[in-house]
Short mmCIF file of C-alpha atoms and ligand atoms in Angstrom, two decimals:
data_model
loop_
_atom_site.label_atom_id
_atom_site.label_comp_id
_atom_site.label_asym_id
_atom_site.label_seq_id
_atom_site.Cartn_x
_atom_site.Cartn_y
_atom_site.Cartn_z
CA MET A 1 15.92 7.88 -14.97
CA LYS A 2 17.71 6.91 -11.75
CA VAL A 3 15.69 5.33 -8.95
CA LEU A 4 16.49 4.88 -5.27
CA ILE A 5 14.68 2.11 -3.39
CA ILE A 6 14.76 2.19 0.40
CA GLY A 7 14.12 -1.24 1.95
CA SER A 8 15.01 -4.62 0.45
CA GLY A 9 12.27 -6.79 1.96
CA MET A 10 9.39 -8.86 0.65
CA TYR A 11 7.72 -6.14 -1.41
CA VAL A 12 11.01 -5.21 -3.10
CA THR A 13 12.75 -8.57 -3.62
CA GLY A 14 10.10 -11.23 -2.91
CA ARG A 15 9.46 -13.78 -0.24
CA GLU A 16 12.18 -15.69 1.63
CA GLY A 17 14.99 -14.84 -0.74
CA THR A 18 13.57 -16.89 -3.61
CA GLY A 19 11.01 -14.55 -5.08
CA THR A 20 11.06 -11.60 -7.41
CA GLY A 21 9.16 -8.86 -5.53
CA THR A 22 6.68 -6.39 -6.95
CA ILE A 23 8.89 -3.27 -6.84
CA LEU A 24 12.06 -4.58 -8.53
CA SER A 25 10.05 -6.59 -11.07
CA SER A 26 8.00 -3.50 -11.96
CA LEU A 27 11.14 -1.40 -12.50
CA ALA A 28 12.68 -4.12 -14.70
CA GLN A 29 9.49 -4.27 -16.80
CA ILE A 30 9.32 -0.46 -17.02
CA SER A 31 12.99 -0.38 -18.11
CA LYS A 32 11.99 -2.16 -21.32
CA ALA A 33 9.97 0.90 -22.37
CA VAL A 34 11.61 3.78 -20.49
CA ALA A 35 15.34 4.35 -19.95
CA VAL A 36 15.98 3.35 -16.33
CA GLU A 37 19.76 3.77 -16.17
CA GLU A 38 20.28 2.74 -12.61
CA VAL A 39 18.50 1.44 -9.51
CA VAL A 40 20.18 1.63 -6.10
CA VAL A 41 18.60 -0.34 -3.24
CA VAL A 42 19.52 0.66 0.29
CA SER A 43 18.54 -0.98 3.56
CA LYS A 44 19.87 -1.54 7.04
CA ARG A 45 22.09 -4.59 6.77
CA ILE A 46 24.96 -5.41 4.41
CA SER A 47 23.72 -9.04 4.38
CA SER A 48 20.79 -7.89 2.18
CA SER A 49 23.29 -7.27 -0.62
CA LYS A 50 23.08 -10.89 -1.80
CA THR A 51 19.27 -10.97 -1.55
CA VAL A 52 19.08 -7.91 -3.84
CA ALA A 53 21.68 -9.20 -6.32
CA ASP A 54 19.99 -12.63 -6.51
CA ALA A 55 16.52 -11.12 -7.02
CA ALA A 56 17.83 -8.77 -9.75
CA GLU A 57 19.47 -11.69 -11.52
CA ARG A 58 16.28 -13.80 -11.36
CA ILE A 59 14.16 -10.90 -12.61
CA ASN A 60 16.49 -9.96 -15.48
CA GLY A 61 16.56 -13.66 -16.44
CA LEU A 62 12.77 -13.97 -16.49
CA LEU A 63 12.15 -10.72 -18.37
CA LYS A 64 15.30 -10.79 -20.54
CA SER A 65 15.88 -7.28 -19.18
CA SER A 66 19.14 -5.66 -18.10
CA LEU A 67 18.10 -3.54 -15.13
CA ASN A 68 21.25 -2.21 -13.46
CA VAL A 69 20.72 -2.80 -9.73
CA SER A 70 23.25 -2.15 -6.96
CA PHE A 71 23.02 -2.23 -3.16
CA LYS A 72 24.33 -0.11 -0.33
CA SER A 73 23.80 -0.64 3.38
CA LEU A 74 22.66 2.33 5.44
CA GLY A 75 24.34 1.40 8.69
CA GLU A 76 23.47 3.66 11.60
CA ASP A 77 23.19 6.98 9.77
CA SER A 78 20.49 6.73 7.06
CA GLN A 79 20.31 10.52 6.69
CA GLN A 80 24.00 10.88 5.92
CA VAL A 81 24.22 7.88 3.56
CA ILE A 82 21.11 8.86 1.56
CA ALA A 83 22.22 12.51 1.31
CA ALA A 84 25.68 11.46 0.07
CA LEU A 85 24.13 9.05 -2.45
CA GLN A 86 21.77 11.74 -3.72
CA ALA A 87 24.65 14.21 -4.13
CA GLU A 88 26.51 11.63 -6.22
CA LYS A 89 23.68 10.03 -8.23
CA LYS A 90 20.97 12.71 -8.42
CA PHE A 91 18.05 10.26 -8.28
CA ASP A 92 14.91 11.22 -10.21
CA ALA A 93 12.63 9.15 -7.97
CA CYS A 94 12.57 7.16 -4.80
CA ILE A 95 10.39 4.28 -3.60
CA ILE A 96 10.19 3.69 0.14
CA SER A 97 9.32 0.19 1.38
CA VAL A 98 10.28 -0.02 5.04
CA PRO A 99 8.15 -1.00 8.08
CA ASP A 100 5.18 1.32 8.85
CA HIS A 101 6.69 3.03 11.90
CA LEU A 102 9.74 4.15 9.85
CA HIS A 103 7.78 5.75 6.99
CA PHE A 104 7.94 9.17 8.62
CA SER A 105 11.68 9.32 9.35
CA VAL A 106 12.68 7.88 5.95
CA GLY A 107 10.08 9.99 4.08
CA LYS A 108 11.43 13.11 5.77
CA ILE A 109 14.95 12.38 4.52
CA CYS A 110 13.81 11.89 0.90
CA LEU A 111 11.45 14.87 0.77
CA GLY A 112 14.09 16.99 2.53
CA LEU A 113 16.31 16.20 -0.48
CA SER A 114 13.38 17.01 -2.85
CA ILE A 115 13.32 13.50 -4.37
CA PRO A 116 9.89 12.59 -5.84
CA THR A 117 8.68 9.85 -3.52
CA LEU A 118 6.39 6.83 -3.67
CA MET A 119 5.64 5.50 -0.17
CA VAL A 120 4.12 2.08 0.49
CA LYS A 121 0.98 2.22 2.64
CA PRO A 122 0.14 3.39 5.28
CA LEU A 123 1.60 6.88 4.72
CA THR A 124 2.34 7.09 8.48
CA PRO A 125 0.55 5.88 11.63
CA THR A 126 -0.15 9.42 12.91
CA LEU A 127 -1.57 12.65 11.51
CA ALA A 128 1.16 14.81 13.04
CA GLU A 129 3.78 12.87 11.07
CA ALA A 130 1.74 12.82 7.87
CA ASN A 131 1.03 16.57 8.11
CA GLU A 132 4.74 17.25 8.46
CA LEU A 133 5.50 15.21 5.34
CA VAL A 134 2.73 16.99 3.40
CA ARG A 135 4.16 20.38 4.42
CA LEU A 136 7.67 19.32 3.44
CA ALA A 137 6.48 18.09 0.02
CA GLU A 138 4.66 21.40 -0.51
CA LYS A 139 7.62 23.48 0.64
CA ASN A 140 10.04 21.66 -1.67
CA LYS A 141 7.46 21.39 -4.51
CA THR A 142 8.09 17.63 -4.62
CA PHE A 143 5.69 15.00 -5.94
CA ALA A 144 4.81 12.55 -3.16
CA CYS A 145 2.35 9.72 -3.52
CA VAL A 146 1.23 6.60 -1.61
CA GLU A 147 1.30 3.21 -3.35
CA PHE A 148 -2.42 2.44 -2.96
CA HIS A 149 -2.56 -0.16 -5.74
CA LYS A 150 -6.19 -1.15 -5.12
CA ARG A 151 -7.10 2.09 -6.90
CA TYR A 152 -5.84 0.46 -10.13
CA ASP A 153 -7.70 -2.87 -9.81
CA GLU A 154 -10.32 -3.09 -12.59
CA THR A 155 -12.91 -4.66 -10.27
CA ASN A 156 -12.65 -1.67 -7.95
CA LEU A 157 -12.78 0.77 -10.88
CA TRP A 158 -15.95 -0.94 -12.14
CA ILE A 159 -17.50 -0.58 -8.68
CA LYS A 160 -16.47 3.10 -8.50
CA LYS A 161 -18.13 3.78 -11.85
CA SER A 162 -21.27 1.88 -10.83
CA ILE A 163 -21.57 3.91 -7.61
CA GLU A 164 -21.06 7.14 -9.56
CA GLU A 165 -23.73 6.05 -12.08
CA ASN A 166 -26.11 5.58 -9.16
CA LYS A 167 -26.71 1.90 -10.05
CA ILE A 168 -27.27 0.96 -6.40
CA GLY A 169 -28.83 4.25 -5.24
CA LYS A 170 -27.68 6.12 -2.16
CA LEU A 171 -25.03 4.38 -0.07
CA ASN A 172 -26.26 2.62 3.01
CA TYR A 173 -23.33 0.56 4.27
CA VAL A 174 -20.07 -1.15 3.27
CA THR A 175 -18.65 -4.31 4.84
CA VAL A 176 -15.06 -5.49 4.48
CA ASP A 177 -13.46 -8.76 5.62
CA TYR A 178 -9.71 -8.78 5.27
CA SER A 179 -7.25 -11.16 6.93
CA GLN A 180 -3.82 -12.71 6.59
CA ARG A 181 -2.14 -15.96 7.60
CA ILE A 182 -0.61 -16.00 11.09
CA ASP A 183 2.82 -16.68 9.58
CA ILE A 184 2.92 -13.06 8.37
CA PRO A 185 3.11 -11.41 11.83
CA MET A 186 4.87 -14.43 13.39
CA LYS A 187 7.57 -15.01 10.77
CA THR A 188 7.59 -12.78 7.68
CA PHE A 189 7.27 -9.45 9.56
CA LYS A 190 8.41 -10.71 12.97
CA GLY A 191 10.92 -7.85 13.20
CA TRP A 192 8.24 -5.18 13.19
CA SER A 193 4.71 -6.69 13.52
CA SER A 194 4.62 -5.62 17.20
CA GLU A 195 5.07 -2.01 16.01
CA SER A 196 1.95 -2.17 13.83
CA ASN A 197 -1.41 -3.89 13.73
CA ILE A 198 -3.54 -5.54 11.07
CA PHE A 199 -5.81 -2.52 10.64
CA GLN A 200 -2.98 -0.01 10.29
CA TYR A 201 -0.86 -2.19 8.01
CA LEU A 202 -3.57 -3.86 5.88
CA GLY A 203 -7.06 -2.50 6.70
CA VAL A 204 -5.81 0.94 5.60
CA HIS A 205 -6.07 -0.31 1.99
CA TYR A 206 -9.86 -0.52 2.29
CA VAL A 207 -10.10 2.77 4.18
CA ASP A 208 -8.45 4.45 1.21
CA LEU A 209 -10.53 2.39 -1.21
CA ILE A 210 -13.86 3.37 0.38
CA TYR A 211 -12.76 7.01 0.24
CA PHE A 212 -11.69 6.58 -3.41
CA LEU A 213 -14.92 4.75 -4.40
CA THR A 214 -17.35 7.11 -2.71
CA GLY A 215 -15.67 10.51 -2.17
CA PHE A 216 -17.27 10.54 1.32
CA ARG A 217 -15.20 11.68 4.32
CA PRO A 218 -14.79 9.68 7.54
CA ALA A 219 -16.45 11.58 10.41
CA ARG A 220 -16.15 9.36 13.49
CA LEU A 221 -15.39 5.77 14.39
CA VAL A 222 -15.19 3.15 17.06
CA ALA A 223 -12.63 0.33 16.99
CA TYR A 224 -12.30 -2.93 18.92
CA GLY A 225 -9.18 -5.05 19.14
CA THR A 226 -9.04 -8.68 20.23
CA ASP A 227 -5.83 -10.23 21.47
CA GLY A 228 -4.27 -13.27 23.09
CA ILE A 229 -3.05 -15.56 20.35
CA LEU A 230 -0.21 -13.42 19.00
CA LYS A 231 0.64 -11.90 22.38
CA ASN A 232 0.95 -15.36 23.90
CA GLN A 233 3.52 -16.16 21.25
CA GLY A 234 5.58 -13.02 21.84
CA VAL A 235 4.15 -10.73 19.15
CA ASP A 236 2.68 -7.70 20.87
CA THR A 237 -0.20 -6.79 18.59
CA TYR A 238 -3.92 -7.39 18.18
CA ASP A 239 -5.18 -10.66 16.70
CA SER A 240 -8.05 -8.82 15.06
CA VAL A 241 -9.27 -5.24 14.71
CA HIS A 242 -12.88 -4.25 14.02
CA ALA A 243 -13.75 -0.69 13.04
CA LEU A 244 -17.15 0.89 12.54
CA ILE A 245 -16.74 4.14 10.61
CA GLU A 246 -19.37 6.78 9.85
CA TRP A 247 -18.79 8.51 6.50
CA GLN A 248 -20.33 11.83 5.40
CA ASN A 249 -20.94 13.34 1.98
CA PRO A 250 -18.64 16.41 1.94
CA ASN A 251 -21.31 18.33 -0.02
CA ASP A 252 -24.25 17.35 2.21
CA ALA A 253 -23.38 16.44 5.81
CA SER A 254 -26.84 14.87 6.31
CA GLU A 255 -25.96 12.13 3.81
CA LYS A 256 -24.10 9.35 5.60
CA PHE A 257 -23.20 5.69 5.36
CA ILE A 258 -21.52 3.22 7.68
CA SER A 259 -18.63 0.89 6.96
CA SER A 260 -17.62 -2.03 9.10
CA LEU A 261 -14.15 -3.43 8.62
CA ASN A 262 -13.16 -6.76 10.16
CA THR A 263 -9.46 -7.49 9.90
CA ASN A 264 -7.32 -10.27 11.38
CA TRP A 265 -3.72 -11.43 11.36
CA ILE A 266 -4.37 -14.97 12.62
CA ASP A 267 -5.73 -16.92 9.65
CA PRO A 268 -4.54 -20.53 9.57
CA ASN A 269 -1.46 -21.03 7.44
CA CYS A 270 -3.46 -23.46 5.29
CA SER A 271 -5.75 -20.58 4.19
CA SER A 272 -6.10 -20.74 0.41
CA ALA A 273 -4.33 -17.39 -0.15
CA LEU A 274 -1.94 -15.15 1.76
CA SER A 275 -4.72 -12.57 2.08
CA ASP A 276 -8.42 -13.34 2.34
CA GLN A 277 -10.48 -10.34 1.25
CA LYS A 278 -14.04 -9.56 0.25
CA TYR A 279 -16.31 -6.54 0.44
CA LYS A 280 -19.91 -5.51 -0.15
CA VAL A 281 -21.41 -2.13 -0.93
CA ILE A 282 -25.09 -1.87 -0.04
CA GLY A 283 -27.22 0.96 -1.42
CA THR A 284 -30.89 1.90 -1.30
CA LYS A 285 -31.49 0.31 -4.74
CA GLY A 286 -29.14 -2.64 -4.70
CA ARG A 287 -25.86 -4.21 -3.67
CA ILE A 288 -22.46 -4.99 -5.12
CA GLU A 289 -20.43 -7.92 -3.80
CA CYS A 290 -16.77 -8.38 -4.59
CA ASP A 291 -14.60 -11.36 -3.73
CA GLN A 292 -11.05 -10.04 -3.99
CA LYS A 293 -9.47 -13.39 -3.14
CA ASN A 294 -11.36 -15.90 -5.23
CA ARG A 295 -10.77 -14.58 -8.72
CA GLY A 296 -11.91 -17.88 -10.28
CA ILE A 297 -8.61 -19.82 -10.40
CA GLU A 298 -7.91 -22.64 -7.97
CA LEU A 299 -4.67 -24.63 -7.80
CA VAL A 300 -4.85 -27.95 -5.95
CA THR A 301 -1.72 -30.05 -5.44
CA ASP A 302 -0.28 -32.15 -2.63
CA ALA A 303 2.61 -29.70 -2.38
CA THR A 304 0.53 -26.53 -2.12
CA GLY A 305 -2.84 -27.68 -0.78
CA ILE A 306 -5.75 -25.65 -2.14
CA GLN A 307 -4.61 -22.24 -3.40
CA GLN A 308 -6.73 -19.46 -4.82
CA ILE A 309 -4.71 -17.47 -7.29
CA ASN A 310 -4.96 -13.75 -8.06
CA PRO A 311 -3.11 -13.22 -11.36
CA TYR A 312 -4.32 -9.62 -11.53
CA PHE A 313 -2.21 -8.06 -8.74
CA SER A 314 1.35 -8.61 -9.93
CA ASP A 315 2.56 -11.57 -11.91
CA TYR A 316 4.70 -12.78 -14.76
CA LEU A 317 2.52 -13.87 -17.70
CA PRO A 318 3.40 -14.59 -21.34
CA ASP A 319 2.94 -11.68 -23.75
CA GLU A 320 1.67 -12.00 -27.34
CA ASN A 321 5.10 -13.34 -28.42
CA GLY A 322 5.34 -15.90 -25.63
CA ASN A 323 7.88 -13.88 -23.59
CA LEU A 324 7.24 -13.28 -19.91
CA LYS A 325 5.95 -9.84 -19.04
CA PHE A 326 5.37 -8.44 -15.54
CA GLY A 327 1.97 -6.81 -15.11
CA GLY A 328 -1.10 -6.33 -12.93
CA TYR A 329 -2.54 -3.50 -10.86
CA GLY A 330 0.49 -3.58 -8.50
CA PHE A 331 2.70 -2.98 -11.55
CA THR A 332 0.36 -0.26 -12.89
CA SER A 333 0.58 1.61 -9.60
CA ILE A 334 4.40 1.71 -9.67
CA ALA A 335 4.58 2.34 -13.44
CA THR A 336 2.13 5.25 -13.11
CA PHE A 337 4.41 6.86 -10.53
CA ILE A 338 7.52 6.46 -12.71
CA HIS A 339 5.70 7.82 -15.78
CA ASP A 340 4.34 10.74 -13.71
CA VAL A 341 7.85 11.61 -12.55
CA MET A 342 9.07 11.56 -16.16
CA LYS A 343 6.21 13.74 -17.38
CA LEU A 344 6.85 16.22 -14.54
CA LYS A 345 10.52 16.38 -15.45
CA GLN A 346 9.68 16.98 -19.10
CA GLY A 347 7.13 19.66 -18.16
CA LYS A 348 4.29 17.63 -19.70
CA ILE A 349 2.17 17.69 -16.53
CA SER A 350 1.99 19.98 -13.51
CA LEU A 351 2.37 19.02 -9.86
CA ALA A 352 -1.07 20.54 -9.17
CA GLU A 353 -2.67 18.32 -11.83
CA LEU A 354 -1.01 15.19 -10.41
CA ASN A 355 -1.99 16.07 -6.86
CA LYS A 356 -5.63 16.30 -7.98
CA HIS A 357 -5.77 12.77 -9.38
CA ARG A 358 -3.24 10.61 -7.52
CA PRO A 359 -3.17 9.19 -3.97
CA SER A 360 -0.86 12.07 -3.03
CA PHE A 361 0.38 12.50 0.54
CA MET A 362 -2.28 15.22 0.98
CA GLU A 363 -5.03 12.87 -0.31
CA SER A 364 -3.73 10.11 1.98
CA LEU A 365 -4.23 12.20 5.13
CA THR A 366 -7.77 10.78 5.15
CA SER A 367 -6.61 7.19 5.60
CA VAL A 368 -3.97 8.26 8.17
CA ALA A 369 -6.68 10.08 10.14
CA VAL A 370 -8.75 6.88 10.27
CA VAL A 371 -5.77 4.74 11.32
CA GLU A 372 -4.89 7.23 14.06
CA ALA A 373 -8.50 7.42 15.30
CA ALA A 374 -8.81 3.60 15.32
CA ASN A 375 -5.59 3.26 17.36
CA GLU A 376 -6.86 5.99 19.71
CA SER A 377 -10.25 4.29 20.10
CA MET A 378 -8.65 0.95 20.97
CA LYS A 379 -6.34 2.63 23.50
CA ASN A 380 -9.38 4.26 25.14
CA ASN A 381 -11.59 1.28 25.80
CA SER A 382 -13.20 1.43 22.35
CA GLU A 383 -14.63 4.94 22.65
CA TRP A 384 -16.18 6.72 19.68
CA ILE A 385 -13.54 9.09 18.26
CA GLU A 386 -13.98 12.06 15.90
CA VAL A 387 -11.76 11.47 12.86
CA GLY A 388 -9.23 14.31 12.46
CA LYS A 389 -9.04 16.33 9.28
CA GLY A 390 -5.29 16.28 8.86
CA ASP A 391 -4.93 19.83 7.61
CA ASP A 392 -4.26 21.65 10.86
N1 NAD B 401 4.83 -7.30 1.24
C1 NAD B 401 3.86 -6.75 0.53
O1 NAD B 401 3.18 -7.39 -0.30
C2 NAD B 401 3.55 -5.29 0.71
C3 NAD B 401 2.66 -4.73 -0.17
C4 NAD B 401 2.40 -3.36 -0.09
C5 NAD B 401 3.00 -2.62 0.91
N2 NAD B 401 3.84 -3.19 1.80
C6 NAD B 401 4.41 -2.33 2.84
O2 NAD B 401 5.83 -2.29 2.65
C7 NAD B 401 6.47 -2.02 3.89
C8 NAD B 401 7.59 -3.01 4.04
O3 NAD B 401 7.04 -4.25 3.70
P1 NAD B 401 7.95 -5.45 3.23
O4 NAD B 401 7.00 -6.52 2.83
O5 NAD B 401 8.98 -5.06 2.22
O6 NAD B 401 8.64 -5.76 4.67
P2 NAD B 401 9.91 -6.60 5.09
O7 NAD B 401 9.86 -6.76 6.55
O8 NAD B 401 10.05 -7.80 4.23
O9 NAD B 401 11.14 -5.62 4.71
C9 NAD B 401 11.41 -4.43 5.39
C10 NAD B 401 12.72 -3.84 4.86
O10 NAD B 401 12.98 -2.59 5.50
C11 NAD B 401 14.36 -2.55 5.83
N3 NAD B 401 14.57 -1.62 6.95
C12 NAD B 401 14.26 -1.79 8.26
N4 NAD B 401 14.60 -0.70 8.96
C13 NAD B 401 15.13 0.18 8.07
C14 NAD B 401 15.65 1.49 8.16
N5 NAD B 401 15.70 2.12 9.35
N6 NAD B 401 16.10 2.08 7.04
C15 NAD B 401 16.03 1.46 5.85
N7 NAD B 401 15.56 0.21 5.69
C16 NAD B 401 15.11 -0.41 6.78
C17 NAD B 401 14.71 -3.97 6.22
O11 NAD B 401 16.12 -4.14 6.13
C18 NAD B 401 13.95 -4.72 5.10
O12 NAD B 401 14.73 -4.73 3.93
C19 NAD B 401 5.38 -2.08 4.97
O13 NAD B 401 5.01 -0.76 5.31
C20 NAD B 401 4.20 -2.77 4.27
O14 NAD B 401 2.97 -2.29 4.77
C21 NAD B 401 4.15 -4.52 1.71
#
């Protein structure tokens, strides 16, 4: 198996050049069970070469793995460099982790070359772009999936099963509170935070999750954005975005529920986790409440302040022999994609079967439609907007 990674930022190599990153760590862990001969990371600048080499060395040291990672800079012509690399290496899979507004152009290159693709969320900011990628994947019969890792979190799976078992009756409403420290738009993603917003970049996770948990379709929405804090400091995006979405049962349009999502990108930097997140599902017979930040572990030191730890997303923990192993639902999401690609190659599963059960590009049109409608609503004085269907 040969894997191409596009982007060498936080999600690939970790934070501030000292971390390990979810994507590279996952591939190193997978390589202990599946033959991953080679990983090539490409991104804009040659200076990322050292970041990638250092992260690979740290990861191989921690896992006692020998993942073969190299780097190439894309320069000004991504299309040409990726096409030449593909002709030489014949990658089996590609993982795209670049800023939101570039997902379309980079996705188009990879699907144009028929490379099975895993895209970080959101698929794209607009339906027109997402539709084009869906059509390209269909035309080239290429597996294409979005890395919606919350679909693999056991707490969310338990809630999905409970809703399906009718434990809380018919759905009435869902509330979500999701926010991140102000350092994320101001420093970590300073290069592109003005091109996105907290709802598009982060809230989209819960849009997809509500769709995944309930099977209902978004019908219309209204969104409000507040601003001032980030704009005053030179980052041209909303401080917070609030969306009220009406969802309909696809089998019975009279059955509806409402979700309200409150998202912000201005949490104090002393917040006890990078992301603060909780949600509630209220039904006619009961409620489910889920704190996705406070998982029951608190670290308190002078150096860190109070930190709430989530060891379930992606982390290095000792295995039964005391060796470090990388795991969590972030890992499961990436490992599932790599295993799917292998099974497809070996003819053990069909593309149609995968498209039925994975957050495929087609399946992800729903979350793109909501992101587009929310952006449209905010541009138009917070009007109610019909959510597009994405299959035109
Ligand atoms: N950080 C996370 O925990 C996380 C988790 C899930 C998804 N994501 C998503 O991943 C994407 C990137 O996030 P990140 O945290 O890695 O961001 P980042 O800002 O740390 O890194 C972005 C990377 O993209 C590269 N890049 C920029 N323009 C490019 C181009 N034209 N061609 C190729 N590469 C280019 C940059 O060189 C950099 O390596 C975003 O869409 C984000 O929503 C991030």
